[in-house]
Short mmCIF file of C-alpha atoms and ligand atoms in Angstrom, two decimals:
data_model
loop_
_atom_site.label_atom_id
_atom_site.label_comp_id
_atom_site.label_asym_id
_atom_site.label_seq_id
_atom_site.Cartn_x
_atom_site.Cartn_y
_atom_site.Cartn_z
CA UNK U 300 128.66 68.14 156.68
CA UNK U 301 126.20 65.27 157.07
CA UNK U 302 127.00 65.19 160.81
CA UNK U 303 126.23 68.88 161.11
CA UNK U 304 122.92 68.47 159.28
CA UNK U 305 122.04 65.63 161.69
CA UNK U 306 123.01 67.78 164.64
CA UNK U 307 120.61 70.50 163.49
CA UNK U 308 117.85 67.97 162.84
CA UNK U 309 118.40 66.69 166.39
CA UNK U 310 118.03 70.28 167.67
CA UNK U 311 121.52 70.39 169.11
CA UNK U 312 123.22 73.73 169.65
CA UNK U 313 125.58 74.97 166.91
CA UNK U 314 129.06 76.33 167.68
CA UNK U 315 130.72 79.36 166.07
CA UNK U 316 132.81 77.28 163.66
CA UNK U 317 129.83 75.10 162.74
CA UNK U 318 127.75 78.22 162.13
CA UNK U 319 130.39 79.55 159.75
CA UNK U 320 130.67 76.25 157.91
CA UNK U 321 126.90 76.26 157.35
CA UNK U 322 127.57 78.83 154.61
CA UNK U 323 129.14 75.95 152.63
CA UNK U 324 125.87 74.06 152.60
CA UNK U 325 123.71 74.45 149.52
CA UNK U 326 120.90 77.01 149.78
CA UNK U 327 118.09 74.47 149.57
CA UNK U 328 119.34 72.29 152.41
CA UNK U 329 119.77 75.39 154.57
CA UNK U 330 116.25 76.50 153.62
CA UNK U 331 114.82 73.11 154.53
CA UNK U 332 116.56 73.11 157.93
CA UNK U 333 115.55 76.67 158.78
CA UNK U 334 111.99 76.15 157.55
CA UNK U 335 111.46 73.14 159.72
CA UNK U 336 112.47 75.19 162.80
CA UNK U 337 110.20 78.02 161.68
CA UNK U 338 107.28 75.69 161.03
CA UNK U 339 107.65 73.96 164.36
CA UNK U 340 107.50 77.33 166.14
CA UNK U 341 104.95 79.20 164.03
CA UNK U 342 103.63 76.90 161.30
CA UNK U 343 102.70 79.02 158.26
CA UNK U 344 102.01 82.18 160.22
CA UNK U 345 103.86 85.31 159.17
CA UNK U 346 103.61 88.10 161.71
CA UNK U 347 103.30 91.80 161.04
CA UNK U 348 102.16 94.85 162.93
CA UNK U 349 100.70 98.18 161.99
CA UNK U 350 103.32 100.65 163.02
CA UNK U 351 104.69 104.05 162.26
CA UNK U 352 108.33 105.07 162.39
CA UNK U 353 109.13 108.53 163.75
CA UNK U 354 112.67 109.90 163.49
CA UNK U 355 112.42 113.20 165.40
CA UNK U 356 115.89 114.59 164.63
CA UNK U 357 118.80 113.84 162.33
CA UNK U 358 121.39 116.01 164.08
CA UNK U 359 124.08 113.64 165.32
CA UNK U 360 127.32 114.12 167.21
CA UNK U 361 128.60 110.75 165.99
CA UNK U 362 129.65 109.83 162.46
CA UNK U 363 128.97 106.22 161.51
CA UNK U 364 130.43 105.50 158.09
CA UNK U 365 127.36 103.53 156.93
CA UNK U 366 124.79 106.12 157.99
CA UNK U 367 123.06 108.33 155.43
CA UNK U 368 120.40 109.58 157.82
CA UNK U 369 122.38 111.91 160.07
CA UNK U 370 122.99 115.43 158.87
CA UNK U 371 126.54 115.83 157.57
CA UNK U 372 128.43 116.79 154.43
CA UNK U 373 126.48 114.33 152.27
CA UNK U 374 123.14 115.23 153.82
CA UNK U 375 123.24 118.89 154.86
CA UNK U 376 119.51 119.12 155.61
CA UNK U 377 119.35 119.21 159.39
CA UNK U 378 116.03 118.92 161.14
CA UNK U 379 114.59 118.66 164.62
CA UNK U 380 110.83 118.22 164.88
CA UNK U 381 108.74 120.30 167.25
CA UNK U 382 106.50 118.49 169.75
CA UNK U 383 103.51 119.69 167.71
CA UNK U 384 104.93 118.10 164.57
CA UNK U 385 105.53 114.83 166.41
CA UNK U 386 102.00 114.92 167.85
CA UNK U 387 100.57 115.50 164.36
CA UNK U 388 102.45 112.44 163.04
CA UNK U 389 101.21 110.32 165.93
CA UNK U 390 97.65 111.55 165.39
CA UNK U 391 97.81 110.59 161.74
CA UNK U 392 99.35 107.20 162.61
CA UNK U 393 96.63 106.40 165.12
CA UNK U 394 93.97 107.43 162.59
CA UNK U 395 95.54 104.93 160.18
CA UNK U 396 95.35 102.12 162.73
CA UNK U 397 98.93 102.14 164.05
CA UNK U 398 99.36 100.20 167.28
CA UNK U 399 103.04 101.04 167.68
CA UNK U 400 105.23 104.13 167.36
CA UNK U 401 108.84 103.19 166.64
CA UNK U 402 110.85 106.26 167.62
CA UNK U 403 114.54 106.50 166.79
CA UNK U 404 116.56 109.70 166.64
CA UNK U 405 120.16 110.67 166.06
CA UNK U 406 122.54 111.64 168.88
CA UNK U 407 121.54 115.27 169.14
CA UNK U 408 123.60 117.23 171.70
CA UNK U 409 121.69 120.46 171.19
CA UNK U 410 118.21 119.58 172.45
CA UNK U 411 118.83 118.25 175.98
CA UNK U 412 117.75 115.09 177.75
CA UNK U 413 114.28 116.38 178.61
CA UNK U 414 113.48 116.83 174.92
CA UNK U 415 113.96 113.09 174.34
CA UNK U 416 111.93 112.14 177.42
CA UNK U 417 109.18 114.70 176.81
CA UNK U 418 108.42 113.14 173.43
CA UNK U 419 107.48 109.89 175.19
CA UNK U 420 105.58 111.63 177.97
CA UNK U 421 103.53 113.72 175.54
CA UNK U 422 102.72 110.77 173.26
CA UNK U 423 101.86 108.41 176.11
CA UNK U 424 99.62 110.99 177.78
CA UNK U 425 97.83 111.70 174.51
CA UNK U 426 97.60 108.07 173.35
CA UNK U 427 97.80 105.79 176.43
CA UNK U 428 97.04 102.66 174.39
CA UNK U 429 99.76 103.03 171.80
CA UNK U 430 102.93 101.00 172.28
CA UNK U 431 106.06 103.14 172.32
CA UNK U 432 109.15 101.33 171.04
CA UNK U 433 111.97 103.79 171.44
CA UNK U 434 115.63 104.58 172.04
CA UNK U 435 118.25 102.21 170.74
CA UNK U 436 121.04 101.16 173.10
CA UNK U 437 123.24 103.56 171.09
CA UNK U 438 120.96 106.48 171.98
CA UNK U 439 120.80 105.42 175.64
CA UNK U 440 124.60 105.29 175.74
CA UNK U 441 124.80 108.74 174.11
CA UNK U 442 122.28 110.27 176.56
CA UNK U 443 124.10 108.72 179.49
CA UNK U 444 127.52 110.08 178.43
CA UNK U 445 126.21 113.46 177.35
CA UNK U 446 124.15 114.16 180.47
CA UNK U 447 126.07 112.33 183.17
CA UNK U 448 123.57 109.60 184.06
CA UNK U 449 124.15 105.85 184.27
CA UNK U 450 122.57 103.55 181.70
CA UNK U 451 120.28 102.31 184.48
CA UNK U 452 119.12 105.85 185.28
CA UNK U 453 118.32 106.56 181.63
CA UNK U 454 116.39 103.29 181.44
CA UNK U 455 114.40 104.19 184.56
CA UNK U 456 113.57 107.58 183.00
CA UNK U 457 112.42 105.91 179.78
CA UNK U 458 110.09 103.61 181.68
CA UNK U 459 108.62 106.34 183.82
CA UNK U 460 108.01 108.49 180.73
CA UNK U 461 106.12 105.75 178.88
CA UNK U 462 108.54 103.72 176.75
CA UNK U 463 107.24 100.16 176.47
CA UNK U 464 109.96 98.30 174.59
CA UNK U 465 113.35 98.90 173.00
CA UNK U 466 114.13 98.53 169.30
CA UNK U 467 117.14 96.51 168.21
CA UNK U 468 119.07 99.26 166.44
CA UNK U 469 122.67 100.26 167.00
CA UNK U 470 124.01 96.71 167.29
CA UNK U 471 125.68 96.85 163.84
CA UNK U 472 128.42 94.18 164.13
CA UNK U 473 129.82 93.30 167.54
CA UNK U 474 133.31 92.34 166.36
CA UNK U 475 135.40 95.14 167.88
CA UNK U 476 137.74 95.63 164.87
CA UNK U 477 134.92 95.98 162.37
CA UNK U 478 132.92 98.10 164.79
CA UNK U 479 135.85 100.43 165.24
CA UNK U 480 136.15 100.80 161.49
CA UNK U 481 132.46 101.41 160.69
CA UNK U 482 131.27 103.34 163.75
CA UNK U 483 134.11 104.38 166.02
CA UNK U 484 132.97 106.17 169.15
CA UNK U 485 129.48 104.66 169.14
CA UNK U 486 128.25 102.42 171.96
CA UNK U 487 130.65 99.49 172.44
CA UNK U 488 129.46 95.93 171.86
CA UNK U 489 129.65 95.14 175.56
CA UNK U 490 127.68 98.24 176.45
CA UNK U 491 125.06 97.50 173.77
CA UNK U 492 124.56 94.05 175.26
CA UNK U 493 124.64 95.29 178.83
CA UNK U 494 122.03 97.99 178.17
CA UNK U 495 119.68 95.30 176.83
CA UNK U 496 120.54 93.13 179.86
CA UNK U 497 119.52 95.99 182.18
CA UNK U 498 116.34 96.56 180.18
CA UNK U 499 115.42 92.87 180.38
CA UNK U 500 116.11 92.86 184.13
CA UNK U 501 113.31 95.40 184.41
CA UNK U 502 110.98 92.79 182.93
CA UNK U 503 110.92 94.58 179.58
CA UNK U 504 111.41 93.21 176.07
CA UNK U 505 113.53 94.29 173.13
CA UNK U 506 114.80 93.30 169.69
CA UNK U 507 118.27 92.81 168.28
CA UNK U 508 119.60 93.81 164.86
CA UNK U 509 122.73 93.00 162.88
CA UNK U 510 123.93 95.21 160.03
CA UNK U 511 125.59 92.99 157.42
CA UNK U 512 126.82 93.10 153.86
CA UNK U 513 129.56 95.70 154.29
CA UNK U 514 133.10 94.86 155.46
CA UNK U 515 132.32 92.10 157.95
CA UNK U 516 133.17 88.42 157.42
CA UNK U 517 130.84 85.45 157.73
CA UNK U 518 132.56 84.64 161.01
CA UNK U 519 131.76 88.14 162.32
CA UNK U 520 128.08 87.52 161.56
CA UNK U 521 127.94 84.21 163.39
CA UNK U 522 129.97 85.66 166.29
CA UNK U 523 127.35 88.46 166.49
CA UNK U 524 124.56 85.90 166.66
CA UNK U 525 126.30 83.89 169.34
CA UNK U 526 126.88 86.92 171.56
CA UNK U 527 123.13 87.58 171.32
CA UNK U 528 122.33 83.93 172.00
CA UNK U 529 124.48 84.03 175.16
CA UNK U 530 122.63 87.06 176.49
CA UNK U 531 119.26 85.54 175.59
CA UNK U 532 120.18 82.42 177.62
CA UNK U 533 120.74 84.68 180.58
CA UNK U 534 117.92 87.23 180.27
CA UNK U 535 115.34 85.84 177.84
CA UNK U 536 114.16 89.35 176.94
CA UNK U 537 114.72 89.40 173.16
CA UNK U 538 111.70 88.98 170.92
CA UNK U 539 113.17 89.02 167.47
CA UNK U 540 116.44 89.04 165.58
CA UNK U 541 116.56 91.39 162.59
CA UNK U 542 119.38 91.06 160.05
CA UNK U 543 119.58 94.43 158.25
CA UNK U 544 121.04 94.39 154.77
CA UNK U 545 123.51 97.24 154.27
CA UNK U 546 122.21 99.98 151.92
CA UNK U 547 124.94 101.61 149.95
CA UNK U 548 123.87 105.15 148.95
CA UNK U 549 124.86 108.55 150.39
CA UNK U 550 127.30 107.34 153.01
CA UNK U 551 131.03 107.11 153.68
CA UNK U 552 131.58 103.35 153.80
CA UNK U 553 133.48 102.07 150.79
CA UNK U 554 132.18 98.60 149.99
CA UNK U 555 133.48 96.73 146.97
CA UNK U 556 131.36 93.59 146.94
CA UNK U 557 127.68 93.71 147.65
CA UNK U 558 125.72 90.76 148.91
CA UNK U 559 124.03 88.33 146.57
CA UNK U 560 120.46 87.27 147.31
CA UNK U 561 121.81 83.79 148.05
CA UNK U 562 124.12 85.18 150.74
CA UNK U 563 121.25 87.16 152.29
CA UNK U 564 118.99 84.10 152.38
CA UNK U 565 121.77 81.91 153.76
CA UNK U 566 122.39 84.44 156.54
CA UNK U 567 118.68 84.49 157.33
CA UNK U 568 118.55 80.68 157.49
CA UNK U 569 121.75 80.44 159.57
CA UNK U 570 120.37 82.96 162.04
CA UNK U 571 117.22 80.81 162.41
CA UNK U 572 119.44 77.78 163.10
CA UNK U 573 122.00 79.44 165.42
CA UNK U 574 119.53 81.54 167.43
CA UNK U 575 117.75 78.54 168.90
CA UNK U 576 116.50 80.62 171.85
CA UNK U 577 114.93 83.44 169.77
CA UNK U 578 111.23 83.06 169.00
CA UNK U 579 111.22 85.30 165.94
CA UNK U 580 113.41 86.11 162.95
CA UNK U 581 112.36 89.27 161.20
CA UNK U 582 112.97 89.82 157.53
CA UNK U 583 112.89 93.59 157.42
CA UNK U 584 111.53 94.23 153.93
CA UNK U 585 112.87 97.78 154.04
CA UNK U 586 116.47 96.63 153.65
CA UNK U 587 115.97 93.29 151.90
CA UNK U 588 113.29 94.47 149.40
CA UNK U 589 109.77 93.10 149.73
CA UNK U 590 110.39 90.34 147.17
CA UNK U 591 113.36 88.89 149.02
CA UNK U 592 111.55 89.30 152.35
CA UNK U 593 108.74 87.15 150.97
CA UNK U 594 111.23 84.48 149.84
CA UNK U 595 112.90 84.68 153.27
CA UNK U 596 109.71 83.18 154.71
CA UNK U 597 111.04 79.90 153.25
CA UNK U 598 114.42 80.49 154.95
CA UNK U 599 113.39 80.84 158.57
CA UNK U 600 111.81 84.30 158.73
CA UNK U 601 108.39 84.44 160.41
CA UNK U 602 107.98 88.21 160.70
CA UNK U 603 107.94 90.96 158.07
CA UNK U 604 107.82 93.91 160.53
CA UNK U 605 104.94 96.09 159.38
CA UNK U 606 103.52 98.68 157.10
CA UNK U 607 105.82 101.35 158.60
CA UNK U 608 103.93 104.29 156.98
CA UNK U 609 107.13 106.36 156.78
CA UNK U 610 110.80 105.62 157.28
CA UNK U 611 113.85 107.87 157.11
CA UNK U 612 116.98 105.99 158.23
CA UNK U 613 117.27 103.24 155.63
CA UNK U 614 115.52 105.15 152.85
CA UNK U 615 118.22 107.84 153.18
CA UNK U 616 120.74 105.15 152.19
CA UNK U 617 118.75 103.93 149.21
CA UNK U 618 115.99 101.64 150.56
CA UNK U 619 112.58 101.96 148.91
CA UNK U 620 110.75 102.48 152.18
CA UNK U 621 110.16 106.21 152.51
CA UNK U 622 106.37 105.86 152.36
CA UNK U 623 105.77 102.44 153.85
CA UNK U 624 103.42 99.88 152.33
CA UNK U 625 99.72 99.59 151.80
CA UNK U 626 98.23 97.15 154.33
CA UNK U 627 95.94 95.31 151.93
CA UNK U 628 98.74 94.78 149.45
CA UNK U 629 101.13 93.72 152.23
CA UNK U 630 98.71 91.04 153.46
CA UNK U 631 97.96 89.85 149.92
CA UNK U 632 101.66 89.44 149.18
CA UNK U 633 102.13 87.26 152.26
CA UNK U 634 99.04 85.21 151.43
CA UNK U 635 99.96 84.76 147.77
CA UNK U 636 103.35 83.42 148.78
CA UNK U 637 101.69 80.62 150.76
CA UNK U 638 101.81 82.03 154.29
CA UNK U 639 99.17 83.29 156.71
CA UNK U 640 99.39 87.02 157.48
CA UNK U 641 98.97 87.27 161.24
CA UNK U 642 98.63 90.66 162.85
CA UNK U 643 100.47 90.98 166.14
CA UNK U 644 101.07 93.61 168.75
CA UNK U 645 104.58 94.82 169.54
CA UNK U 646 105.18 91.95 171.97
CA UNK U 647 103.99 89.28 169.52
CA UNK U 648 100.55 88.68 170.96
CA UNK U 649 98.23 87.86 168.08
CA UNK U 650 95.54 90.47 167.46
O1 V47 M 886 120.67 101.01 163.95
C1 V47 M 886 121.77 102.61 159.31
C2 V47 M 886 120.67 100.61 160.42
C3 V47 M 886 119.16 100.77 162.08
C4 V47 M 886 122.05 101.80 157.34
O2 V47 M 886 113.72 96.72 166.59
C5 V47 M 886 121.35 100.88 158.10
O3 V47 M 886 111.92 96.16 165.53
C6 V47 M 886 121.25 99.44 156.30
O4 V47 M 886 117.21 99.26 164.06
N1 V47 M 886 121.97 100.30 155.54
C7 V47 M 886 117.83 101.38 162.44
N2 V47 M 886 120.94 99.69 157.59
C8 V47 M 886 116.70 100.44 162.08
C9 V47 M 886 116.43 99.42 163.16
C10 V47 M 886 115.20 98.64 163.16
C11 V47 M 886 114.46 98.53 162.00
C12 V47 M 886 113.27 97.80 162.02
C13 V47 M 886 112.82 97.19 163.15
C14 V47 M 886 113.57 97.31 164.32
C15 V47 M 886 113.05 96.70 165.57
C16 V47 M 886 114.76 98.03 164.32
O5 V47 M 886 119.35 100.91 160.67
C17 V47 M 886 120.39 101.37 162.64
C18 V47 M 886 121.45 100.82 161.71
O6 V47 M 886 121.90 99.58 162.14
N3 V47 M 886 121.22 101.39 159.32
N4 V47 M 886 122.29 102.89 158.11
C19 V47 M 886 122.39 101.48 156.00
N5 V47 M 886 123.12 102.29 155.21
#
């Protein structure tokens, strides 16, 4: 283990097996290693942005076992927002200082492709300065299959209708066996990666998530990170890695053992160590809780996402995020934990 610690201190690249064996290190050594990488990149800065999540529809043709957001037997309340409703939300968000609209929907096969694209066109025309982060690779894959366009054609449509960057959702876990079990029929791992590759080739940026704490193994997590690291070597278009902690309520995934805080923090630190070509590790307070997200700053995380204002996907599964967070409190919490709250735009330029 001493050799591995030395290797990390010497900034050498970590293999899959080494990444897995890092879980056997004690929490404090892992924290020290991850923190020194974080501090070298960002010192004590902790980034956040003022954003608003919009989830325009929850009608979904796919059934992911972990999902509590889509309308189904456990959540029979279907909705699809009108353009006026979406415009009202955006208006309110802009009034409250939002610089980014993070728009993620379900895979709705009733509304048509234009409905998805018109949302972006309408918002971009009304608010040309707002950054639109929208459509996960899973949604792009759905729209492509449903409407007979290639991934590239959907991406070109997104860009011409005003989408600025892509969120990291839909990655879940790349291991094909686990993926088949938790979200059969959804975008494949290779397609998820290839859609981001195509997006990056257009000179655009995106994020990458990993859903963990369900039925995956530690090896599956590190394998997920390494597949992302390989693509980042090639394309360089990822901004941040976001490990999402599985929320257990109102869904169909039977999970016996939930994660301990130690396991969450270790995963955060290991991601900071393995993903040597990612600038940012985001501790998404929505799924980790704000308290653990603050502690994660000492385990490699340099970004706490944002105030969110409203969130429907993770809160449906039990996260305490439905109404976002107050900005003053958010900044105070970062400051009181010894870090410097640093407002950023969606592409990590400091504001
Ligand atoms: O793709 C669904 C996840 C994601 C559950 O790119 C769940 O900046 C936990 O991708 N427990 C959507 N997670 C959220 C997302 C995201 C969030 C914040 C920032 C960014 C970004 C992206 O939520 C889905 C899915 O992986 N999810 N159900 C659940 N029960």
